[in-house]
XYZ file of C-alpha atoms in Angstrom:
480
model
C -12.200 136.410 -23.336
C -15.397 135.234 -21.719
C -15.870 136.812 -18.296
C -17.335 135.147 -15.222
C -18.847 137.092 -12.354
C -19.182 135.441 -8.938
C -21.517 136.711 -6.228
C -20.511 135.778 -2.655
C -23.504 136.389 -0.413
C -24.342 135.644 3.242
C -27.927 134.788 2.262
C -29.125 132.162 -0.184
C -30.113 133.566 -3.611
C -33.680 132.312 -3.920
C -35.603 132.160 -7.186
C -36.861 135.734 -6.917
C -33.373 137.107 -6.257
C -31.966 135.256 -9.270
C -34.824 136.495 -11.458
C -34.222 140.059 -10.275
C -30.621 139.683 -11.429
C -31.564 138.153 -14.749
C -34.022 140.941 -15.571
C -31.012 143.255 -15.768
C -31.326 142.522 -19.476
C -34.585 144.443 -19.710
C -37.667 143.373 -21.687
C -37.580 141.121 -24.699
C -35.199 138.496 -23.340
C -36.126 134.946 -22.422
C -35.380 133.334 -19.030
C -35.355 129.546 -18.896
C -34.021 126.690 -16.766
C -31.685 124.106 -18.340
C -29.547 121.165 -17.167
C -32.455 119.805 -15.092
C -32.880 123.185 -13.393
C -29.240 123.451 -12.276
C -28.624 126.434 -14.585
C -30.853 129.405 -15.381
C -30.122 131.153 -18.682
C -30.897 134.572 -20.030
C -31.410 134.195 -23.784
C -31.573 136.577 -26.702
C -34.685 136.616 -28.901
C -33.013 134.219 -31.342
C -32.522 131.635 -28.563
C -28.813 132.291 -28.002
C -27.756 131.950 -24.331
C -26.264 135.258 -23.160
C -25.712 134.671 -19.435
C -25.890 131.390 -17.546
C -26.390 131.454 -13.769
C -25.464 128.263 -11.960
C -27.247 126.923 -8.910
C -25.960 128.669 -5.764
C -23.449 126.635 -3.743
C -23.212 126.863 0.045
C -19.480 127.044 0.880
C -18.732 125.832 4.408
C -14.960 125.396 4.017
C -12.538 128.206 4.917
C -10.006 129.314 2.319
C -11.772 128.162 -0.852
C -12.513 131.621 -2.250
C -8.943 132.732 -1.538
C -7.562 129.562 -3.181
C -9.520 130.071 -6.388
C -10.008 133.846 -6.602
C -7.018 135.332 -4.763
C -6.476 136.862 -1.342
C -7.930 140.302 -2.091
C -11.606 139.299 -2.255
C -13.766 140.632 0.622
C -15.755 137.676 1.928
C -18.839 137.138 4.060
C -18.381 134.973 7.138
C -18.438 131.190 6.649
C -20.809 129.805 5.478
C -21.635 131.872 2.412
C -23.299 131.284 -0.964
C -21.262 131.144 -4.173
C -23.251 131.984 -7.333
C -21.580 132.131 -10.763
C -22.890 134.106 -13.724
C -21.095 133.213 -16.934
C -21.237 135.592 -19.885
C -20.954 134.165 -23.370
C -19.212 135.835 -26.298
C -22.325 136.336 -28.417
C -22.338 140.109 -28.081
C -20.327 142.821 -26.314
C -23.045 143.564 -23.754
C -23.005 140.038 -22.304
C -20.119 140.755 -19.936
C -21.859 143.872 -18.572
C -25.039 141.853 -18.246
C -23.286 139.224 -16.107
C -21.870 142.023 -13.947
C -25.341 143.420 -13.427
C -26.636 139.978 -12.422
C -23.900 139.700 -9.783
C -24.358 143.285 -8.633
C -28.098 142.902 -8.198
C -27.659 139.713 -6.158
C -25.261 141.415 -3.739
C -27.459 144.537 -3.603
C -30.361 142.352 -2.460
C -28.481 139.885 -0.259
C -25.280 141.622 0.835
C -21.785 140.287 0.297
C -19.374 140.988 -2.545
C -18.617 140.114 -6.146
C -15.579 138.922 -8.018
C -14.250 140.841 -9.802
C -15.349 143.788 -7.689
C -15.191 146.188 -10.648
C -17.774 144.149 -12.588
C -20.705 144.690 -10.224
C -23.449 147.088 -11.329
C -27.216 147.255 -11.079
C -27.696 148.756 -14.538
C -30.208 147.607 -17.096
C -28.127 146.462 -20.060
C -29.625 146.782 -23.515
C -29.090 143.760 -25.750
C -30.238 144.526 -29.318
C -30.979 141.359 -31.223
C -29.088 142.608 -34.245
C -25.793 142.367 -32.378
C -26.150 138.667 -31.739
C -24.105 136.364 -33.966
C -25.204 132.756 -33.530
C -22.543 130.072 -33.808
C -22.758 127.363 -36.405
C -23.142 123.835 -35.086
C -23.499 120.561 -36.991
C -26.910 120.115 -38.575
C -29.453 117.727 -37.074
C -27.501 117.765 -33.821
C -28.470 115.320 -31.066
C -29.590 116.751 -27.702
C -26.102 116.449 -26.146
C -24.652 118.635 -28.900
C -27.390 121.231 -28.326
C -26.495 121.288 -24.625
C -22.796 121.660 -25.462
C -23.532 124.440 -27.930
C -25.316 126.409 -25.198
C -22.409 125.903 -22.781
C -19.211 126.619 -24.705
C -17.810 129.544 -26.677
C -16.889 127.742 -29.901
C -18.143 124.346 -31.068
C -16.842 122.429 -34.081
C -17.192 118.845 -35.245
C -14.097 117.875 -33.249
C -13.655 120.408 -30.431
C -15.502 122.327 -27.735
C -13.671 125.539 -26.815
C -14.121 127.376 -23.518
C -12.566 130.827 -23.015
C -11.660 131.635 -19.405
C -10.002 134.540 -17.621
C -9.838 134.193 -13.841
C -6.943 133.654 -11.400
C -7.461 129.880 -11.176
C -9.599 127.852 -13.559
C -11.058 125.071 -11.438
C -12.985 121.863 -12.064
C -16.399 123.303 -11.279
C -19.624 121.356 -11.633
C -20.334 123.230 -14.871
C -16.915 122.499 -16.367
C -17.138 118.833 -15.320
C -20.446 118.588 -17.192
C -18.901 120.256 -20.260
C -15.992 117.801 -20.215
C -18.286 114.772 -19.862
C -20.569 115.987 -22.650
C -17.624 116.723 -24.944
C -16.317 113.193 -24.422
C -19.786 111.714 -24.950
C -20.088 113.499 -28.312
C -16.596 112.502 -29.443
C -15.077 115.949 -29.013
C -12.005 117.373 -27.322
C -12.271 120.100 -24.697
C -9.853 122.996 -25.194
C -9.696 125.653 -22.457
C -8.185 128.921 -23.720
C -6.738 131.395 -21.199
C -4.388 134.377 -21.007
C -0.850 133.620 -19.747
C -1.489 134.860 -16.179
C -4.149 132.209 -15.515
C -3.365 129.023 -13.554
C -5.213 125.694 -13.333
C -6.252 123.881 -10.184
C -4.801 120.416 -9.592
C -8.160 118.644 -10.187
C -8.610 120.366 -13.548
C -5.004 119.739 -14.530
C -5.566 116.028 -13.825
C -8.835 115.988 -15.779
C -7.129 117.519 -18.845
C -4.198 115.098 -18.813
C -3.844 113.346 -22.135
C -4.953 114.209 -25.634
C -7.205 115.302 -27.196
C -8.058 117.697 -24.335
C -5.814 120.746 -23.981
C -5.045 123.848 -21.990
C -4.410 126.491 -24.666
C -2.525 129.614 -23.563
C -2.811 132.781 -25.640
C 0.716 134.162 -25.886
C 1.624 137.592 -27.346
C 4.772 136.217 -29.015
C 3.923 132.794 -30.472
C 0.138 133.061 -30.635
C -0.940 129.942 -28.747
C 0.812 127.140 -26.887
C -0.144 124.123 -24.785
C 0.040 125.117 -21.115
C 0.974 121.580 -20.019
C 3.510 120.576 -22.697
C 4.661 123.912 -24.145
C 3.942 122.865 -27.756
C 3.235 125.815 -30.050
C -0.333 125.494 -31.372
C -2.332 126.819 -34.291
C -6.077 126.838 -34.965
C -6.503 124.543 -37.952
C -9.386 122.413 -39.218
C -11.607 123.376 -36.294
C -9.191 122.578 -33.458
C -5.937 123.627 -31.808
C -3.097 121.403 -33.009
C 0.725 121.515 -32.811
C 2.467 123.344 -35.609
C 5.604 121.428 -36.639
C 8.687 123.298 -37.767
C 10.705 122.479 -40.898
C 12.442 119.550 -39.187
C 9.084 118.001 -38.315
C 9.519 118.580 -34.582
C 7.023 120.652 -32.627
C 8.573 123.881 -31.295
C 8.196 124.753 -27.613
C 7.079 128.256 -26.679
C 9.733 130.390 -24.996
C 7.198 131.507 -22.392
C 6.683 127.894 -21.314
C 10.386 127.192 -20.919
C 10.953 130.288 -18.753
C 11.665 129.941 -15.047
C 8.814 130.159 -12.557
C 10.994 131.781 -9.891
C 9.745 129.322 -7.261
C 12.868 127.296 -6.496
C 12.367 127.630 -2.729
C 8.844 126.163 -2.823
C 8.048 122.451 -2.805
C 5.177 120.004 -3.002
C 5.101 116.709 -1.132
C 3.050 114.181 -3.129
C 1.803 110.969 -1.510
C -0.064 108.618 -3.844
C -1.465 105.432 -2.334
C -4.106 102.761 -2.705
C -6.024 100.971 0.013
C -8.389 98.023 -0.417
C -11.278 97.148 1.916
C -13.519 94.168 2.291
C -17.066 95.171 1.221
C -18.597 94.877 4.697
C -21.915 96.610 5.507
C -20.400 98.992 8.092
C -17.444 100.085 5.925
C -16.532 103.779 6.367
C -14.505 105.365 3.586
C -12.126 108.309 3.816
C -10.407 107.202 7.014
C -7.171 106.329 5.202
C -7.049 109.831 3.714
C -7.719 111.359 7.128
C -4.944 109.244 8.646
C -2.490 110.476 6.007
C -3.536 114.101 6.422
C -3.197 113.981 10.194
C 0.175 112.222 10.024
C 1.634 114.848 7.684
C -0.063 118.052 8.888
C -1.374 117.375 12.405
C -4.990 118.062 11.401
C -7.765 116.363 9.452
C -8.877 117.702 6.043
C -10.969 120.850 6.206
C -13.498 119.912 3.544
C -14.539 117.697 0.685
C -16.756 117.786 -2.369
C -17.347 116.397 -5.836
C -16.304 119.616 -7.603
C -14.666 122.981 -6.959
C -15.049 125.094 -4.941
C -14.974 122.387 -2.271
C -17.944 123.247 -0.107
C -18.645 120.570 2.540
C -16.967 120.235 5.965
C -14.917 117.072 6.274
C -17.097 114.062 7.089
C -16.215 110.420 6.425
C -19.851 109.490 7.092
C -21.244 111.795 4.391
C -18.470 110.845 1.984
C -19.304 107.168 2.432
C -23.016 107.826 1.905
C -22.325 109.554 -1.422
C -20.115 106.686 -2.614
C -22.821 104.152 -1.669
C -25.439 106.142 -3.579
C -23.265 106.193 -6.690
C -22.179 102.542 -6.545
C -21.413 100.573 -8.628
C -20.245 103.641 -10.572
C -16.947 105.140 -9.342
C -16.908 108.279 -7.192
C -14.342 111.037 -7.794
C -13.888 113.492 -4.924
C -11.646 116.382 -3.901
C -10.538 117.179 -0.361
C -8.777 120.350 0.808
C -6.851 121.351 3.898
C -6.905 124.376 6.173
C -5.573 127.680 4.785
C -2.378 127.602 6.876
C -1.098 124.467 5.119
C -2.073 124.213 1.461
C -3.267 120.687 0.814
C -5.421 118.998 -1.793
C -6.282 115.357 -2.382
C -7.812 113.630 -5.377
C -9.822 110.697 -4.069
C -11.307 108.011 -6.317
C -13.509 105.241 -4.924
C -14.193 102.155 -7.061
C -15.576 98.659 -6.774
C -12.674 96.256 -7.248
C -12.772 92.535 -7.916
C -12.024 91.705 -4.292
C -13.394 94.708 -2.411
C -13.693 98.489 -2.398
C -10.617 100.456 -3.473
C -9.634 104.014 -2.616
C -6.994 105.630 -4.846
C -5.703 108.812 -3.261
C -3.144 111.417 -4.308
C -2.457 113.891 -1.508
C -0.380 116.990 -2.345
C 0.896 119.413 0.313
C 2.607 122.747 -0.357
C 5.652 124.191 1.445
C 7.318 127.582 1.073
C 10.698 129.075 1.928
C 11.728 128.103 5.443
C 9.177 125.276 5.654
C 10.435 121.698 5.800
C 8.294 118.866 4.402
C 7.841 116.105 7.041
C 9.826 113.399 5.246
C 10.494 111.549 8.495
C 6.727 110.989 8.869
C 6.449 108.906 5.684
C 7.548 105.538 7.101
C 5.284 105.824 10.205
C 2.419 106.843 7.899
C 3.000 103.791 5.712
C 2.987 101.587 8.804
C -0.318 103.095 9.968
C -1.902 102.460 6.578
C -0.581 98.889 6.545
C -1.879 98.153 10.026
C -5.321 99.705 9.864
C -6.366 100.473 6.306
C -5.350 97.656 3.938
C -2.535 99.465 2.119
C -1.821 98.079 -1.356
C 0.999 100.457 -2.301
C 2.298 103.956 -1.569
C 4.657 106.188 -3.530
C 5.931 109.400 -1.926
C 7.751 112.045 -3.957
C 8.972 115.631 -3.700
C 8.945 118.295 -6.381
C 9.955 121.914 -6.837
C 6.597 123.585 -7.442
C 4.279 126.254 -6.114
C 3.267 126.235 -2.466
C -0.300 127.243 -3.394
C -0.628 124.037 -5.491
C -1.812 125.869 -8.615
C -0.476 124.888 -12.037
C 1.187 127.687 -14.042
C 1.518 127.562 -17.856
C 5.255 126.983 -17.580
C 7.599 124.041 -17.299
C 7.840 122.476 -13.850
C 10.296 119.737 -12.994
C 8.763 116.316 -12.380
C 8.649 114.977 -8.809
C 11.537 112.912 -7.448
C 10.666 109.656 -5.614
C 11.263 109.514 -1.859
C 10.009 106.053 -0.952
C 7.847 103.175 -2.092
C 5.812 100.861 0.111
C 4.446 97.506 -1.061
C 1.482 96.123 0.862
C 1.496 92.774 2.629
C -0.738 90.992 0.101
C 1.578 91.774 -2.821
C 4.678 90.963 -0.773
C 3.182 87.559 -0.066
C 2.227 87.042 -3.728
C 5.735 87.978 -4.894
C 7.489 86.074 -2.129
C 9.078 87.717 0.882
C 12.586 86.517 0.050
C 12.425 87.892 -3.491
C 10.764 91.170 -2.462
C 13.232 91.992 0.290
C 16.329 91.375 -1.874
C 16.237 93.635 -4.936
C 19.483 93.805 -6.968
C 20.047 97.328 -5.653
C 21.626 99.071 -2.728
C 18.274 99.118 -0.947
C 17.339 97.785 2.468
C 13.560 97.571 2.715
C 12.031 98.050 6.155
C 9.398 95.472 7.157
C 6.125 96.962 8.401
C 3.286 95.250 10.224
C 3.147 91.668 11.542
C 6.360 89.683 11.134
C 4.434 86.737 9.700
C 2.822 88.901 6.994
C 4.885 92.080 6.557
C 4.669 94.921 4.089
C 7.955 96.361 2.820
C 8.972 100.029 2.812
C 11.756 100.953 0.353
C 13.551 104.293 1.017
C 14.667 105.776 -2.333
C 16.287 109.110 -1.436
C 15.717 112.611 -0.097
C 13.960 114.025 -3.167
C 16.967 115.885 -4.569
C 18.464 113.264 -6.935
C 16.475 112.443 -10.072
C 18.370 109.131 -10.339
C 15.841 107.842 -7.801
C 13.517 107.328 -10.785
C 15.981 104.808 -12.229
C 16.156 103.016 -8.891
C 12.350 102.890 -8.707
C 12.124 101.509 -12.255
C 14.650 98.792 -11.436
C 12.798 97.938 -8.232
C 9.491 97.750 -10.117
C 11.047 95.479 -12.729
C 12.431 93.203 -9.997
C 9.092 92.942 -8.229
C 7.173 92.510 -11.487
C 9.452 89.709 -12.637
C 8.326 87.542 -9.720
C 4.654 88.170 -10.480
C 5.145 87.055 -14.100
C 6.676 83.719 -13.139
């Protein structure tokens, strides 16, 4: 498995500090900047990238290192600098070389490394004869060359990344790998041991074929960490291996219990639509939801993980304006005492600016999700934020919001809220009288109400059937 080493330092690693770390490889190796200077690589004499050091990231949000690396990591005080050194699989010394890069940074700047056992200040010999270059398609375009330098295995159809850390997150580097893989017509397959989890943003990014989370299992070999399908490496990619009946077998490890029946996640997915006025401030709807359900605003936000910026609707809006008309995908996190994470997508819509938000909050044994706050939250979003729709659901899943490579039950709907504009388009009489035992609650002005449909308490999966019937009823009016 490829090993990453992360240096957490109270001082910023400047160019000289990074170079001091990179020269752990001794003479004869090449140091160069790639990805527009965002990554510095230590290369073997044949040009093969051995260690890639990403641009240092100033983390100003409490709890991010613990969320992604575990609770046992000694940390500098907030803010601190997060610098990743990623060792490739070209030769056995690469992992030790990455450890020496991290160790030299902390020796110069203070702080700690993850994993702590990897840090050294040794000079690591890297004989050129040990390097085995990977084959890539001939006459490759520049994007393929970039991908070849970034991943562990590259074929005509698939880019493979090997990872072994507590939580594999959607870092800036991994986002770039995913975008480049898509641009070159390839799938991204992330291969991990069975103890590794994914973050929610990465799990969302990998949803849908051909991308996969591949788990290396001692019994079946490999299986898909999101579906459980047993996989085999064939024709340059990981693909399901059908049994004699033609069906794809599911790995026993995936079907096993997670042992987390007393932990839950409250999931609130909603859309708001704004008029494109010059003084529009984005992120306020998300802050309203976070405060209604937790009592506090989000702790931080960012465009990748670790989330590094303190919560600021002003800065968030400025980034979205800079990226317009392209969409902006962001992540927000909560304070350590209440695990919370939101995926926040901002897009230009036909009639305004849309924010699509999925907020997930974690609850452990003895903690009660605030289900009675959902209707007041929906009313607040209707009255002040242009709510289009809101679906709240509850699921049995980990409090820490990480995704294990095992089966987890799907969420169960709690309530659905339809915004005033769609209620008016459907017709109030039709919308408030579904052919079900439901009594929607009007929200907002009586002349132009939204409707809030309670669906259950999150314990009865039949609520999905009720929601489907409600959706069919509402959709039938829109098709007339």
